[in-house]
């Protein structure tokens, strides 16, 4: 297709001197950088031909100028403005070809500029998305990092700073239960009053501040701090210096506000945009998740530390008890030995030597002696003595030595070299012989008198004695004294031995009981641990493995498959058909019993090594290992389906059920066990969609469908945020004179990659994901904004309201408020509802429609004839218009003969006439259909015969009649 002008005589009139400026103007036009440059170059080109010509922009809703000939050269897709040439009618006719050629050049350049702008905008959005994704990854990594909370807060500050200006940034945490706030992180280049990161203050301390309003309202705020404070209710409470721009967004857990992120600017040239607001709102939720994960991690570490300290202290106490018991056992053994020696030693000399060995087992006793008073108690004898330096100790008169000191006082003496020298200087002692560094002596007492001394000593600093050694030797000395006394008095010895044996028996029994209790506690703890581990990995109802254990086994099987791809396995996802009906009809107890028996039957269909797990509700999963080919998994699934088809006997009832099974087989693309389980679940839903009671294998088509569905869900949510949904308007005409009486607003999606999409390609997914109502309100908003210009306050626009909207009790008020906001007369709007919407909640739907009708809004029943077509609700609801479904219009005969569809349409028209309702025929595509409707008496219609749906810009300023 060429854009060169045709060579008419009129175009050859200018001379060569006039052609050169035209060429320059064309070159400049093709290089124009924006729409205004295009207008200037077009004007320069036109004036080369028509000196009086003028080129100007006209807005889409503006009326053309009168008095001059106006020629439309093209439109700007970016602003929806029209480029028009204003000249005299004679000049326009003379240069019509050249003007048309100029218009095609201008339109082509405007489209190129629009496409370039769209491309730059898409690149900017992609760059922003990549920065946001990197920031979210960084926030997620901070939640699991090892550094402390302050470092994590600084890192979060840096992440936010990478997305927007955040030199001044703080985080506030809000405890709604205790009504307190805390500022764990606060950085401000101007404000010197930095709050304590660990300080907790009541929420009233910041009442009526900007931060307080964000926490209380749960909504973000943006603007200069002084302007925001003026528009807020309550007294102004400024805290900190005023900022040129302030942006705060809440952090939420569900619907509860738990904190806020705030950035502010003290620079007049640095402002925040709506994009920054949306970006910080999105980032705030991820920061909240990271903070909660980090706080939970620190709380877990604190509890582990506390528990570890408690266990360490208990272990220390236990070790001390063990040491004490060991010492007690050694002491018991020593006492046993002394008592035994008293009865078995054949001589007193052997007894003394044996006592020395026993004491040597308890403490250092290389230098040891026993001193006894003589019978007249005037001399000190040494019946037993072993010493490194004093080899022989002769009997002596009582003097002032260490031994005599212990005898006189009847108390033990523990002394080092300094203490002995001090006693000598004080003339308390007068020692002789070898000088010891440490000396320990205890009295031997019987009959309440000190009859001798038991002493040990050390000549080297490596061996010292402590108070515990003194206590131990004192205790032993009592038994030695008793043993000595028993040597002299047999009867006394027997009594002492009996008493010792009784005490030893009691102590041994106590130790045995303590040991038995300890073993029982250990056994009980091990039993509880085994039980907890079993309950963690098994379902409490069926006793089968749960999701956790299944995923562990799946991960093992997947790892083995990566090493040995020839060893196949399969994952079967089982869902009982109509289980909810069984639960609702016979009760949950019978339903639980059914689940228990289903688990047993599935288990009976498999090998011992295979795993059957209950995932929850009526969902089971099976891991089948060791299969040779994919067909084997299908045979197992069919065997399970056949087994479950046998009726279940539950008490006095016989229950029938069936199952739908999805099968997923491993490939090298799988990296996590959850992915296999997800794909098996998708295959199960395909089995249900194909009629239930069957098995389906997950394949590439399902994977592509799942990926496309996931991508479409994401595109829908982004499209709502970017307002990509637009209304297209299809005229509704009077069939007699083809006059436009109104429009029906139809939904379209301007997808940035796939182009313009009709509702059939995305509406079902939008309804499943809960996006449909938000999309509809965007359309309602745009229709209300364009309604007055389209209807010219005479016609009407029909909007389609789905049944889900009627679940909201204030739908009527929201619509009326929307119309009032845009000053749209209620008579210019019609609400189209389907028969199904009327039946879902009749009372509420009737109230809403009557309120709309009372305010002047029209009500039309869409697709009449394809649903219940009940006559009972035609007079119950305030319906004024019936729309005949296109399926009846398509079947209308071309000739004047009567067919089935003709009879149905005629009956609907007659019914509407009797109820004084309008009838609009949908889907008129041929002249014969229009003539048949005229014969029947149908007055209004719409369809491709008259016009296809188009944007509002096409119909603005158009005549009110169409050429059919």
PDB file of N, CA, C and O in Angstrom, residues 783-831:
ATOM      1  N   UNK A 783     -18.356   3.743  32.634  1.00  0.00           N
ATOM      2  CA  UNK A 783     -19.653   3.993  32.003  1.00  0.00           C
ATOM      3  C   UNK A 783     -20.276   5.254  32.571  1.00  0.00           C
ATOM      4  O   UNK A 783     -20.795   6.112  31.842  1.00  0.00           O
ATOM      5  N   UNK A 784     -20.225   5.407  33.908  1.00  0.00           N
ATOM      6  CA  UNK A 784     -20.806   6.599  34.536  1.00  0.00           C
ATOM      7  C   UNK A 784     -20.078   7.861  34.079  1.00  0.00           C
ATOM      8  O   UNK A 784     -20.697   8.927  33.911  1.00  0.00           O
ATOM      9  N   UNK A 785     -18.778   7.755  33.832  1.00  0.00           N
ATOM     10  CA  UNK A 785     -18.002   8.921  33.414  1.00  0.00           C
ATOM     11  C   UNK A 785     -18.359   9.341  31.977  1.00  0.00           C
ATOM     12  O   UNK A 785     -18.264  10.507  31.622  1.00  0.00           O
ATOM     13  N   UNK A 786     -18.747   8.362  31.124  1.00  0.00           N
ATOM     14  CA  UNK A 786     -19.002   8.653  29.716  1.00  0.00           C
ATOM     15  C   UNK A 786     -20.484   8.689  29.364  1.00  0.00           C
ATOM     16  O   UNK A 786     -20.836   8.958  28.206  1.00  0.00           O
ATOM     17  N   UNK A 787     -21.348   8.410  30.364  1.00  0.00           N
ATOM     18  CA  UNK A 787     -22.775   8.218  30.045  1.00  0.00           C
ATOM     19  C   UNK A 787     -23.421   9.467  29.471  1.00  0.00           C
ATOM     20  O   UNK A 787     -24.152   9.409  28.479  1.00  0.00           O
ATOM     21  N   UNK A 788     -23.168  10.625  30.077  1.00  0.00           N
ATOM     22  CA  UNK A 788     -23.874  11.831  29.609  1.00  0.00           C
ATOM     23  C   UNK A 788     -23.471  12.214  28.188  1.00  0.00           C
ATOM     24  O   UNK A 788     -24.299  12.637  27.379  1.00  0.00           O
ATOM     25  N   UNK A 789     -22.177  12.031  27.885  1.00  0.00           N
ATOM     26  CA  UNK A 789     -21.736  12.363  26.531  1.00  0.00           C
ATOM     27  C   UNK A 789     -22.325  11.401  25.506  1.00  0.00           C
ATOM     28  O   UNK A 789     -22.633  11.792  24.369  1.00  0.00           O
ATOM     29  N   UNK A 790     -22.503  10.134  25.864  1.00  0.00           N
ATOM     30  CA  UNK A 790     -23.030   9.150  24.923  1.00  0.00           C
ATOM     31  C   UNK A 790     -24.538   9.297  24.742  1.00  0.00           C
ATOM     32  O   UNK A 790     -25.050   9.240  23.620  1.00  0.00           O
ATOM     33  N   UNK A 791     -25.263   9.432  25.835  1.00  0.00           N
ATOM     34  CA  UNK A 791     -26.730   9.440  25.755  1.00  0.00           C
ATOM     35  C   UNK A 791     -27.279  10.810  25.403  1.00  0.00           C
ATOM     36  O   UNK A 791     -28.425  10.910  24.925  1.00  0.00           O
ATOM     37  N   UNK A 792     -26.476  11.853  25.662  1.00  0.00           N
ATOM     38  CA  UNK A 792     -26.936  13.231  25.429  1.00  0.00           C
ATOM     39  C   UNK A 792     -28.218  13.507  26.204  1.00  0.00           C
ATOM     40  O   UNK A 792     -29.130  14.226  25.756  1.00  0.00           O
ATOM     41  N   UNK A 793     -28.301  12.865  27.372  1.00  0.00           N
ATOM     42  CA  UNK A 793     -29.441  13.001  28.297  1.00  0.00           C
ATOM     43  C   UNK A 793     -30.754  12.562  27.672  1.00  0.00           C
ATOM     44  O   UNK A 793     -31.847  12.956  28.117  1.00  0.00           O
ATOM     45  N   UNK A 794     -30.699  11.739  26.564  1.00  0.00           N
ATOM     46  CA  UNK A 794     -31.933  11.278  25.928  1.00  0.00           C
ATOM     47  C   UNK A 794     -32.020   9.753  25.924  1.00  0.00           C
ATOM     48  O   UNK A 794     -33.030   9.181  26.306  1.00  0.00           O
ATOM     49  N   UNK A 795     -30.957   9.084  25.477  1.00  0.00           N
ATOM     50  CA  UNK A 795     -30.986   7.631  25.402  1.00  0.00           C
ATOM     51  C   UNK A 795     -30.628   6.993  26.742  1.00  0.00           C
ATOM     52  O   UNK A 795     -30.756   7.598  27.815  1.00  0.00           O
ATOM     53  N   UNK A 796     -30.154   5.758  26.683  1.00  0.00           N
ATOM     54  CA  UNK A 796     -29.809   5.037  27.905  1.00  0.00           C
ATOM     55  C   UNK A 796     -28.601   4.145  27.605  1.00  0.00           C
ATOM     56  O   UNK A 796     -28.252   3.880  26.450  1.00  0.00           O
ATOM     57  N   UNK A 797     -27.955   3.702  28.670  1.00  0.00           N
ATOM     58  CA  UNK A 797     -26.844   2.736  28.590  1.00  0.00           C
ATOM     59  C   UNK A 797     -27.176   1.585  29.527  1.00  0.00           C
ATOM     60  O   UNK A 797     -27.516   1.798  30.699  1.00  0.00           O
ATOM     61  N   UNK A 798     -27.085   0.373  29.019  1.00  0.00           N
ATOM     62  CA  UNK A 798     -27.329  -0.820  29.828  1.00  0.00           C
ATOM     63  C   UNK A 798     -25.999  -1.356  30.369  1.00  0.00           C
ATOM     64  O   UNK A 798     -25.021  -1.462  29.623  1.00  0.00           O
ATOM     65  N   UNK A 799     -25.995  -1.662  31.661  1.00  0.00           N
ATOM     66  CA  UNK A 799     -24.823  -2.288  32.280  1.00  0.00           C
ATOM     67  C   UNK A 799     -25.227  -3.662  32.805  1.00  0.00           C
ATOM     68  O   UNK A 799     -26.327  -3.842  33.329  1.00  0.00           O
ATOM     69  N   UNK A 800     -24.359  -4.645  32.641  1.00  0.00           N
ATOM     70  CA  UNK A 800     -24.635  -6.012  33.072  1.00  0.00           C
ATOM     71  C   UNK A 800     -24.166  -6.199  34.510  1.00  0.00           C
ATOM     72  O   UNK A 800     -22.983  -5.993  34.828  1.00  0.00           O
ATOM     73  N   UNK A 801     -25.090  -6.586  35.398  1.00  0.00           N
ATOM     74  CA  UNK A 801     -24.787  -6.802  36.815  1.00  0.00           C
ATOM     75  C   UNK A 801     -24.963  -8.293  37.102  1.00  0.00           C
ATOM     76  O   UNK A 801     -26.071  -8.826  36.996  1.00  0.00           O
ATOM     77  N   UNK A 802     -23.869  -8.969  37.455  1.00  0.00           N
ATOM     78  CA  UNK A 802     -23.929 -10.415  37.706  1.00  0.00           C
ATOM     79  C   UNK A 802     -24.549 -10.701  39.061  1.00  0.00           C
ATOM     80  O   UNK A 802     -24.692  -9.812  39.919  1.00  0.00           O
ATOM     81  N   UNK A 803     -24.896 -11.970  39.259  1.00  0.00           N
ATOM     82  CA  UNK A 803     -25.552 -12.363  40.504  1.00  0.00           C
ATOM     83  C   UNK A 803     -24.692 -12.166  41.731  1.00  0.00           C
ATOM     84  O   UNK A 803     -25.201 -11.941  42.832  1.00  0.00           O
ATOM     85  N   UNK A 804     -23.355 -12.245  41.598  1.00  0.00           N
ATOM     86  CA  UNK A 804     -22.496 -12.094  42.776  1.00  0.00           C
ATOM     87  C   UNK A 804     -22.622 -10.712  43.399  1.00  0.00           C
ATOM     88  O   UNK A 804     -22.437 -10.546  44.611  1.00  0.00           O
ATOM     89  N   UNK A 805     -22.937  -9.683  42.576  1.00  0.00           N
ATOM     90  CA  UNK A 805     -23.072  -8.331  43.123  1.00  0.00           C
ATOM     91  C   UNK A 805     -24.261  -8.231  44.073  1.00  0.00           C
ATOM     92  O   UNK A 805     -24.242  -7.429  45.017  1.00  0.00           O
ATOM     93  N   UNK A 806     -25.312  -9.014  43.821  1.00  0.00           N
ATOM     94  CA  UNK A 806     -26.509  -8.911  44.646  1.00  0.00           C
ATOM     95  C   UNK A 806     -26.313  -9.511  46.031  1.00  0.00           C
ATOM     96  O   UNK A 806     -27.191  -9.398  46.882  1.00  0.00           O
ATOM     97  N   UNK A 807     -25.177 -10.176  46.272  1.00  0.00           N
ATOM     98  CA  UNK A 807     -24.892 -10.650  47.637  1.00  0.00           C
ATOM     99  C   UNK A 807     -24.547  -9.500  48.563  1.00  0.00           C
ATOM    100  O   UNK A 807     -24.570  -9.644  49.772  1.00  0.00           O
ATOM    101  N   UNK A 808     -24.185  -8.370  47.989  1.00  0.00           N
ATOM    102  CA  UNK A 808     -23.881  -7.185  48.791  1.00  0.00           C
ATOM    103  C   UNK A 808     -25.177  -6.417  49.033  1.00  0.00           C
ATOM    104  O   UNK A 808     -25.830  -5.974  48.088  1.00  0.00           O
ATOM    105  N   UNK A 809     -25.587  -6.227  50.284  1.00  0.00           N
ATOM    106  CA  UNK A 809     -26.886  -5.573  50.549  1.00  0.00           C
ATOM    107  C   UNK A 809     -26.920  -4.103  50.162  1.00  0.00           C
ATOM    108  O   UNK A 809     -27.989  -3.521  50.048  1.00  0.00           O
ATOM    109  N   UNK A 810     -25.758  -3.458  49.983  1.00  0.00           N
ATOM    110  CA  UNK A 810     -25.743  -2.033  49.644  1.00  0.00           C
ATOM    111  C   UNK A 810     -25.411  -1.790  48.182  1.00  0.00           C
ATOM    112  O   UNK A 810     -24.913  -0.722  47.819  1.00  0.00           O
ATOM    113  N   UNK A 811     -25.670  -2.780  47.293  1.00  0.00           N
ATOM    114  CA  UNK A 811     -25.375  -2.617  45.874  1.00  0.00           C
ATOM    115  C   UNK A 811     -26.141  -1.441  45.298  1.00  0.00           C
ATOM    116  O   UNK A 811     -25.578  -0.623  44.546  1.00  0.00           O
ATOM    117  N   UNK A 812     -27.428  -1.319  45.623  1.00  0.00           N
ATOM    118  CA  UNK A 812     -28.230  -0.247  45.055  1.00  0.00           C
ATOM    119  C   UNK A 812     -27.702   1.121  45.458  1.00  0.00           C
ATOM    120  O   UNK A 812     -27.586   2.030  44.632  1.00  0.00           O
ATOM    121  N   UNK A 813     -27.319   1.258  46.727  1.00  0.00           N
ATOM    122  CA  UNK A 813     -26.834   2.553  47.187  1.00  0.00           C
ATOM    123  C   UNK A 813     -25.501   2.914  46.537  1.00  0.00           C
ATOM    124  O   UNK A 813     -25.249   4.077  46.199  1.00  0.00           O
ATOM    125  N   UNK A 814     -24.623   1.908  46.363  1.00  0.00           N
ATOM    126  CA  UNK A 814     -23.333   2.174  45.722  1.00  0.00           C
ATOM    127  C   UNK A 814     -23.533   2.646  44.281  1.00  0.00           C
ATOM    128  O   UNK A 814     -22.863   3.579  43.820  1.00  0.00           O
ATOM    129  N   UNK A 815     -24.448   1.991  43.551  1.00  0.00           N
ATOM    130  CA  UNK A 815     -24.708   2.400  42.175  1.00  0.00           C
ATOM    131  C   UNK A 815     -25.300   3.817  42.116  1.00  0.00           C
ATOM    132  O   UNK A 815     -24.864   4.646  41.308  1.00  0.00           O
ATOM    133  N   UNK A 816     -26.253   4.110  43.018  1.00  0.00           N
ATOM    134  CA  UNK A 816     -26.868   5.437  43.021  1.00  0.00           C
ATOM    135  C   UNK A 816     -25.840   6.508  43.379  1.00  0.00           C
ATOM    136  O   UNK A 816     -25.833   7.602  42.803  1.00  0.00           O
ATOM    137  N   UNK A 817     -24.955   6.207  44.330  1.00  0.00           N
ATOM    138  CA  UNK A 817     -23.901   7.165  44.690  1.00  0.00           C
ATOM    139  C   UNK A 817     -22.956   7.391  43.512  1.00  0.00           C
ATOM    140  O   UNK A 817     -22.499   8.525  43.280  1.00  0.00           O
ATOM    141  N   UNK A 818     -22.646   6.314  42.769  1.00  0.00           N
ATOM    142  CA  UNK A 818     -21.766   6.456  41.603  1.00  0.00           C
ATOM    143  C   UNK A 818     -22.405   7.340  40.542  1.00  0.00           C
ATOM    144  O   UNK A 818     -21.749   8.229  39.966  1.00  0.00           O
ATOM    145  N   UNK A 819     -23.699   7.128  40.268  1.00  0.00           N
ATOM    146  CA  UNK A 819     -24.379   7.952  39.269  1.00  0.00           C
ATOM    147  C   UNK A 819     -24.438   9.404  39.727  1.00  0.00           C
ATOM    148  O   UNK A 819     -24.240  10.335  38.927  1.00  0.00           O
ATOM    149  N   UNK A 820     -24.688   9.614  41.019  1.00  0.00           N
ATOM    150  CA  UNK A 820     -24.765  10.983  41.535  1.00  0.00           C
ATOM    151  C   UNK A 820     -23.408  11.666  41.468  1.00  0.00           C
ATOM    152  O   UNK A 820     -23.309  12.865  41.183  1.00  0.00           O
ATOM    153  N   UNK A 821     -22.336  10.925  41.714  1.00  0.00           N
ATOM    154  CA  UNK A 821     -20.994  11.505  41.679  1.00  0.00           C
ATOM    155  C   UNK A 821     -20.668  12.057  40.292  1.00  0.00           C
ATOM    156  O   UNK A 821     -20.029  13.111  40.157  1.00  0.00           O
ATOM    157  N   UNK A 822     -21.103  11.345  39.244  1.00  0.00           N
ATOM    158  CA  UNK A 822     -20.818  11.786  37.876  1.00  0.00           C
ATOM    159  C   UNK A 822     -21.999  12.528  37.238  1.00  0.00           C
ATOM    160  O   UNK A 822     -21.997  12.742  36.022  1.00  0.00           O
ATOM    161  N   UNK A 823     -23.010  12.859  38.067  1.00  0.00           N
ATOM    162  CA  UNK A 823     -24.163  13.637  37.613  1.00  0.00           C
ATOM    163  C   UNK A 823     -24.859  12.966  36.428  1.00  0.00           C
ATOM    164  O   UNK A 823     -25.235  13.609  35.443  1.00  0.00           O
ATOM    165  N   UNK A 824     -25.003  11.654  36.509  1.00  0.00           N
ATOM    166  CA  UNK A 824     -25.684  10.895  35.458  1.00  0.00           C
ATOM    167  C   UNK A 824     -27.156  10.748  35.846  1.00  0.00           C
ATOM    168  O   UNK A 824     -27.453  10.213  36.935  1.00  0.00           O
ATOM    169  N   UNK A 825     -28.087  11.185  35.024  1.00  0.00           N
ATOM    170  CA  UNK A 825     -29.519  10.974  35.354  1.00  0.00           C
ATOM    171  C   UNK A 825     -29.825   9.479  35.443  1.00  0.00           C
ATOM    172  O   UNK A 825     -29.371   8.684  34.617  1.00  0.00           O
ATOM    173  N   UNK A 826     -30.576   9.104  36.461  1.00  0.00           N
ATOM    174  CA  UNK A 826     -30.869   7.690  36.665  1.00  0.00           C
ATOM    175  C   UNK A 826     -31.636   7.100  35.487  1.00  0.00           C
ATOM    176  O   UNK A 826     -31.494   5.907  35.181  1.00  0.00           O
ATOM    177  N   UNK A 827     -32.425   7.909  34.788  1.00  0.00           N
ATOM    178  CA  UNK A 827     -33.205   7.376  33.660  1.00  0.00           C
ATOM    179  C   UNK A 827     -32.321   6.972  32.486  1.00  0.00           C
ATOM    180  O   UNK A 827     -32.761   6.260  31.585  1.00  0.00           O
ATOM    181  N   UNK A 828     -31.055   7.432  32.497  1.00  0.00           N
ATOM    182  CA  UNK A 828     -30.135   7.102  31.405  1.00  0.00           C
ATOM    183  C   UNK A 828     -29.406   5.781  31.637  1.00  0.00           C
ATOM    184  O   UNK A 828     -28.550   5.404  30.829  1.00  0.00           O
ATOM    185  N   UNK A 829     -29.685   5.098  32.706  1.00  0.00           N
ATOM    186  CA  UNK A 829     -28.997   3.845  33.035  1.00  0.00           C
ATOM    187  C   UNK A 829     -30.019   2.723  33.140  1.00  0.00           C
ATOM    188  O   UNK A 829     -31.100   2.899  33.732  1.00  0.00           O
ATOM    189  N   UNK A 830     -29.689   1.563  32.550  1.00  0.00           N
ATOM    190  CA  UNK A 830     -30.476   0.351  32.732  1.00  0.00           C
ATOM    191  C   UNK A 830     -29.577  -0.742  33.301  1.00  0.00           C
ATOM    192  O   UNK A 830     -28.430  -0.882  32.881  1.00  0.00           O
ATOM    193  N   UNK A 831     -30.107  -1.489  34.245  1.00  0.00           N
ATOM    194  CA  UNK A 831     -29.387  -2.601  34.864  1.00  0.00           C
ATOM    195  C   UNK A 831     -29.899  -3.894  34.244  1.00  0.00           C
ATOM    196  O   UNK A 831     -31.110  -4.174  34.305  1.00  0.00           O
TER     197      UNK A 831
END
